[in-house]
CSV table of C-alpha atoms in Angstrom, one decimal:
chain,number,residue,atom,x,y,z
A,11,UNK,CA,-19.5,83.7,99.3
A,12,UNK,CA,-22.8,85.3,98.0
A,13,UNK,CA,-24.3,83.9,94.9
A,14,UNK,CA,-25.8,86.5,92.5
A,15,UNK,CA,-29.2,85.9,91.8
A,16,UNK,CA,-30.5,85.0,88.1
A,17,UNK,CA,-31.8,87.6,86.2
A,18,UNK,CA,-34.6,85.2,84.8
A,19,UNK,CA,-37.4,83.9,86.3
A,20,UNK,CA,-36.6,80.0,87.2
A,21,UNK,CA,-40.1,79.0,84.4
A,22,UNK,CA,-38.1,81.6,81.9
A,23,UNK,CA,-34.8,79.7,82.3
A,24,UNK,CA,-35.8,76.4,81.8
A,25,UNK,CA,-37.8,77.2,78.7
A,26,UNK,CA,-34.4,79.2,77.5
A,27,UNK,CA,-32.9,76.2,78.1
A,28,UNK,CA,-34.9,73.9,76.4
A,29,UNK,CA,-35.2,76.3,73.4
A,30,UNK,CA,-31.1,76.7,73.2
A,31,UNK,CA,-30.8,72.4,73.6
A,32,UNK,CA,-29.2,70.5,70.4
A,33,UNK,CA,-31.9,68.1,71.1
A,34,UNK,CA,-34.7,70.7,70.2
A,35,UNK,CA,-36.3,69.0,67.0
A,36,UNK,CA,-34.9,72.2,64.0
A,37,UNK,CA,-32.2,69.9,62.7
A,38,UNK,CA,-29.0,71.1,63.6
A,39,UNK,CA,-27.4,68.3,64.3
A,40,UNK,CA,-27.5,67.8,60.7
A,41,UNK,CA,-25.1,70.2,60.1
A,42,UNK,CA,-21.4,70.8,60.7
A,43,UNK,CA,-21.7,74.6,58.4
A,44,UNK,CA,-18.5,74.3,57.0
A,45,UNK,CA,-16.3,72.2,59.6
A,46,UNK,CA,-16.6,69.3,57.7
A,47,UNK,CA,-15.2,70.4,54.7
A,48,UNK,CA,-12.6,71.7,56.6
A,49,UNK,CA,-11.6,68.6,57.6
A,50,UNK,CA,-12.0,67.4,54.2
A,51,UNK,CA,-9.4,69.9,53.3
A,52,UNK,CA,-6.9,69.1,55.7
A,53,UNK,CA,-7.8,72.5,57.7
A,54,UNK,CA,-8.7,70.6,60.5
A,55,UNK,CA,-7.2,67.6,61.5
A,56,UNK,CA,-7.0,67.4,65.4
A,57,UNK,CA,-8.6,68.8,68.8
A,58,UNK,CA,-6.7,72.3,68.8
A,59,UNK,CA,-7.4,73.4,65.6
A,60,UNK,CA,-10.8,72.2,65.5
A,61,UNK,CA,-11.0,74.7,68.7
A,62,UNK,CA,-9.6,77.3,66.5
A,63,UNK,CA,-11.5,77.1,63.9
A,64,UNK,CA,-15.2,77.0,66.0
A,65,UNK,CA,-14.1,80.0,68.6
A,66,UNK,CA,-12.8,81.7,64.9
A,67,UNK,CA,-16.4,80.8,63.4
A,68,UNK,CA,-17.9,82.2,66.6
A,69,UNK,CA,-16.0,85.6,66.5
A,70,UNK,CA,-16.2,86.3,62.6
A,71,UNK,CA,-19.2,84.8,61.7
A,72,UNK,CA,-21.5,84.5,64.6
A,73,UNK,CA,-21.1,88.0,66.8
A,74,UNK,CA,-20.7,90.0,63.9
A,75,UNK,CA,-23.5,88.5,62.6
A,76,UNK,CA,-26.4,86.0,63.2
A,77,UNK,CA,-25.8,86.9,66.7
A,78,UNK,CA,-26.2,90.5,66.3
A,79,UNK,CA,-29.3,90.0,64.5
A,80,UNK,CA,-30.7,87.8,67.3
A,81,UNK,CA,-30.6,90.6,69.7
A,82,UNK,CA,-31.7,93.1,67.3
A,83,UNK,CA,-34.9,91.0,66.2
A,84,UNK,CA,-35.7,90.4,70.3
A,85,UNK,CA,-36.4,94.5,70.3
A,86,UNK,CA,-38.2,94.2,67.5
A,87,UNK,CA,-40.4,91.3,68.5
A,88,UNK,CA,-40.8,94.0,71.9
A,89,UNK,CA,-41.6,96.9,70.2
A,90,UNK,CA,-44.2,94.8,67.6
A,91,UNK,CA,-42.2,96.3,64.6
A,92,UNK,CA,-42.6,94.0,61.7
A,93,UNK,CA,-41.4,95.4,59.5
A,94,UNK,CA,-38.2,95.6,60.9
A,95,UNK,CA,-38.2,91.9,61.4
A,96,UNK,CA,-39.2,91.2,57.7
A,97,UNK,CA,-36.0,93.5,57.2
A,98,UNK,CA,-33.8,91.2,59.8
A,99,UNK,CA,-34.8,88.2,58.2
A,100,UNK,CA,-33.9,89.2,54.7
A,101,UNK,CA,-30.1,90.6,55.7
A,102,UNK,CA,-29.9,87.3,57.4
A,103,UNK,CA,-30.6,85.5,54.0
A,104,UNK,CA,-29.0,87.5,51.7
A,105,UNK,CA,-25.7,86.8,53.7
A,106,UNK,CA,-25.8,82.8,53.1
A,107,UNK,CA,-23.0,82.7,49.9
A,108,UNK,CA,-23.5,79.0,48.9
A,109,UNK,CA,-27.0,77.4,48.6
A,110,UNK,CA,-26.5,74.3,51.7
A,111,UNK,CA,-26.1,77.3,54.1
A,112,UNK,CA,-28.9,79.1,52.3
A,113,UNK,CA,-31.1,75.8,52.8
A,114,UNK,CA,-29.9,74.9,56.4
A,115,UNK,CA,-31.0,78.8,57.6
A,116,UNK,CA,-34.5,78.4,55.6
A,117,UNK,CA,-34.9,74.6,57.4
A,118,UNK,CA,-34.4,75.0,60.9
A,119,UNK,CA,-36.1,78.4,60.7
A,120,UNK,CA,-38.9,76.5,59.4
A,121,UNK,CA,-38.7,73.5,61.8
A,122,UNK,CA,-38.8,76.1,64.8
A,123,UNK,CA,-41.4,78.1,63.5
A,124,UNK,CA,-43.5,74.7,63.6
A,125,UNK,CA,-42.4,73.8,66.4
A,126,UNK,CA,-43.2,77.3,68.3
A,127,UNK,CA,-46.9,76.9,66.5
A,128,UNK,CA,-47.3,73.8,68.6
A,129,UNK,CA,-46.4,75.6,71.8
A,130,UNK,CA,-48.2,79.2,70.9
A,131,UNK,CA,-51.1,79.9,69.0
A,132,UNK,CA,-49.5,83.2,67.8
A,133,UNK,CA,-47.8,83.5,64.6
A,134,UNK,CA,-44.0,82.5,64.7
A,135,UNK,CA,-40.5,83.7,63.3
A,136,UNK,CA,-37.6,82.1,64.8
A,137,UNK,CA,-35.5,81.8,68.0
A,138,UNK,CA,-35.6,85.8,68.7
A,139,UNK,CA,-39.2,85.4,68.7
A,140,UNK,CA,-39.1,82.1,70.8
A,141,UNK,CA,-36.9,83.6,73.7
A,142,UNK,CA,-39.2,86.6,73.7
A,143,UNK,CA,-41.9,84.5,74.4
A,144,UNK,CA,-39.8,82.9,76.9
A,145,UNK,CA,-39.4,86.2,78.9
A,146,UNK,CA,-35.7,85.8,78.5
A,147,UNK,CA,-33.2,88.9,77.9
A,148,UNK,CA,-31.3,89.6,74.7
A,149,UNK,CA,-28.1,88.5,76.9
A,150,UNK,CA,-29.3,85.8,78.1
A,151,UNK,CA,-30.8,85.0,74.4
A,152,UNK,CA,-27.7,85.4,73.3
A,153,UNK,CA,-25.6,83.1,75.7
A,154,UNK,CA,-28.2,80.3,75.7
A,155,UNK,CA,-28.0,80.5,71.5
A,156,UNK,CA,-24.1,80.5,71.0
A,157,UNK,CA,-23.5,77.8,73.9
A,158,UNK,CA,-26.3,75.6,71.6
A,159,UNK,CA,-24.7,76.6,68.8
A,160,UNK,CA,-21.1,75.4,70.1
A,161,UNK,CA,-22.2,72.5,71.6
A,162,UNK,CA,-23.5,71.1,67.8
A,163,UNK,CA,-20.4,72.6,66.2
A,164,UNK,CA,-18.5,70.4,69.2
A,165,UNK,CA,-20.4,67.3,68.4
A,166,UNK,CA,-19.8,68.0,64.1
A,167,UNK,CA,-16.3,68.1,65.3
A,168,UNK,CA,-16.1,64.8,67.2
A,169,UNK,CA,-17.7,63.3,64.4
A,170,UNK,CA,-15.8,64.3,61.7
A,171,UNK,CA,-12.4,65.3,62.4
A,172,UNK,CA,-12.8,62.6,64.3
A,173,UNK,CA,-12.2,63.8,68.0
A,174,UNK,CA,-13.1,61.7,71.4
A,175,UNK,CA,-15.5,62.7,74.3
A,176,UNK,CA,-12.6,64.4,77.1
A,177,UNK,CA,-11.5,66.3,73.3
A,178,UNK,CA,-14.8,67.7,72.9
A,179,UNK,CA,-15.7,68.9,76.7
A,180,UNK,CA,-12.3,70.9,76.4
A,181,UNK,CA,-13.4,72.4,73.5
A,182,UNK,CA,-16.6,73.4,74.6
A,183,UNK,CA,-15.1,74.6,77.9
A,184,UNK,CA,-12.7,77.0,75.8
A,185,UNK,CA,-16.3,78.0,73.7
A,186,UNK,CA,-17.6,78.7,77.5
A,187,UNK,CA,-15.4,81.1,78.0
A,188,UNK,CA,-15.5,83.3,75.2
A,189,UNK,CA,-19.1,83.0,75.0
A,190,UNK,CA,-19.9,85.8,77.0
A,191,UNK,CA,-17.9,88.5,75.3
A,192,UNK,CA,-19.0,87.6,72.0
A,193,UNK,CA,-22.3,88.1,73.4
A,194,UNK,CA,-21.5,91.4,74.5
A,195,UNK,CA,-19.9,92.3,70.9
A,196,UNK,CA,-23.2,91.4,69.0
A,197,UNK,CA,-24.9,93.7,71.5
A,198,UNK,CA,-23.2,96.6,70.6
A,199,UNK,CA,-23.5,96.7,67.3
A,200,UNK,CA,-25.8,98.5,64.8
A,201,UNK,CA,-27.3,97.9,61.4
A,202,UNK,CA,-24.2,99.6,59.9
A,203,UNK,CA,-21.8,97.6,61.8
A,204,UNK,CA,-23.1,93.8,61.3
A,205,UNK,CA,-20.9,92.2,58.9
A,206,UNK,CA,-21.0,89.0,57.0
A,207,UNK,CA,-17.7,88.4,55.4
A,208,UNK,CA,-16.3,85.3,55.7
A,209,UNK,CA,-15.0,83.8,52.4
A,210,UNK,CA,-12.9,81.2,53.3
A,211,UNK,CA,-15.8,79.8,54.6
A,212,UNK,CA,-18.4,80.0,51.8
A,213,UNK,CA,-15.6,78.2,49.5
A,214,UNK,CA,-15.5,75.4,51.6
A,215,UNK,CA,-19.2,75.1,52.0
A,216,UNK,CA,-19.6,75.4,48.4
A,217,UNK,CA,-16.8,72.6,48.1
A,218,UNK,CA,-18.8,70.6,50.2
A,219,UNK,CA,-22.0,70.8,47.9
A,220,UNK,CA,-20.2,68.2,45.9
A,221,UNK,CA,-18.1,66.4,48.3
A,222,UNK,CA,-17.8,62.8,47.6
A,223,UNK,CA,-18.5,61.4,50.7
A,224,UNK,CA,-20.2,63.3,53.8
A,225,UNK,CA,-21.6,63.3,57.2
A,226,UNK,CA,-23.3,66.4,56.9
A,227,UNK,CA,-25.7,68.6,55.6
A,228,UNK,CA,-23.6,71.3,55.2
């Protein structure tokens, strides 16, 4: 059986790695964006449905979004155009509905920008900037962010709902697989076609503003 060779360079994969690890210093394990009140809520109350309702959050909200914009800022970063980033970055704001999301975007953005100032001596603007640096891909950018991604939503859901260890590995295994073709979704779209319309979820994060007792930042 031949193996196919990787498309990165085996420096550029490690630092894609590192960049896309929930033990990079931003803060996202802080944050469960919205599971938690789920759970709260009764929405989510045991390992399949808190499996349905990350792979949900990863179609809706992350492909047709934050994704997209990841691999749309990584040509921009290319090309030098930044203007068009400023223009990314304020879409990416304007589509945070209750103020915890809002904070947790302006944070970790901030907390990697730092942290990419301690590595380069460049100016810095988030994690499409980072894996450009990196000499990744915007595919492979795009797998290495949503498996990070998963892996905190995974952990937010062992914590809260509250799930075991075995629970969360099949989770993330299910995340594994659809990974790749969300991937290739956010790749495909334009500026016209990003969308940021989840409402369900920005009631529950605004719920959890004032939830009594929490875990989580958001």
């Amino acid at each position: 059986m031949s193996m196919q060779p990787l498309s990165l360079s085996p420096a550029s994969f490690l630092q894609l790695m590192w960049l896309a690890s929930p033990a990079l210093p931003i803060g996202g394990f802080s944050y469960s964006e919205g599971l938690e009140a789920g759970v709260n809520a009764a929405l989510v109350g045991n390992e399949a449905q808190a499996a349905d309702w990350i792979d949900q959050q990863l179609q809706l909200t992350q492909a047709r979004g934050d994704m997209a914009v990841l691999a749309q800022a990584m040509q921009a970063w290319q090309r030098d155009e930044r203007a068009r980033i400023v223009a990314l970055n304020a879409w990416v704001l304007q589509t945070r509905e209750s103020s915890e999301l809002r904070l947790q975007t302006e944070q970790m953005g901030r907390s990697l920008v730092a942290w990419l100032q301690n590595r380069y001596a460049d100016d810095a603007q988030a994690f499409a900037l980072a894996a450009h640096l990196a000499g990744a891909g915007a595919r492979d950018a795009l797998l290495a962010y949503a498996f990070g991604w998963a892996e905190n939503m995974v952990q937010a859901a062992i914590k809260s709902v509250p799930l075991g260890q075995s629970a969360g590995q099949r989770i993330l295994a299910r995340l594994a697989q659809a990974i790749p073709g969300a991937a290739d979704y956010a790749l495909a779209l334009g500026d016209d076609q990003r969308q940021a319309f989840s409402p369900m979820l920005a009631i529950l994060s605004a719920r959890h503003e004032h939830q009594y007792s929490r875990l989580f930042r958001s």
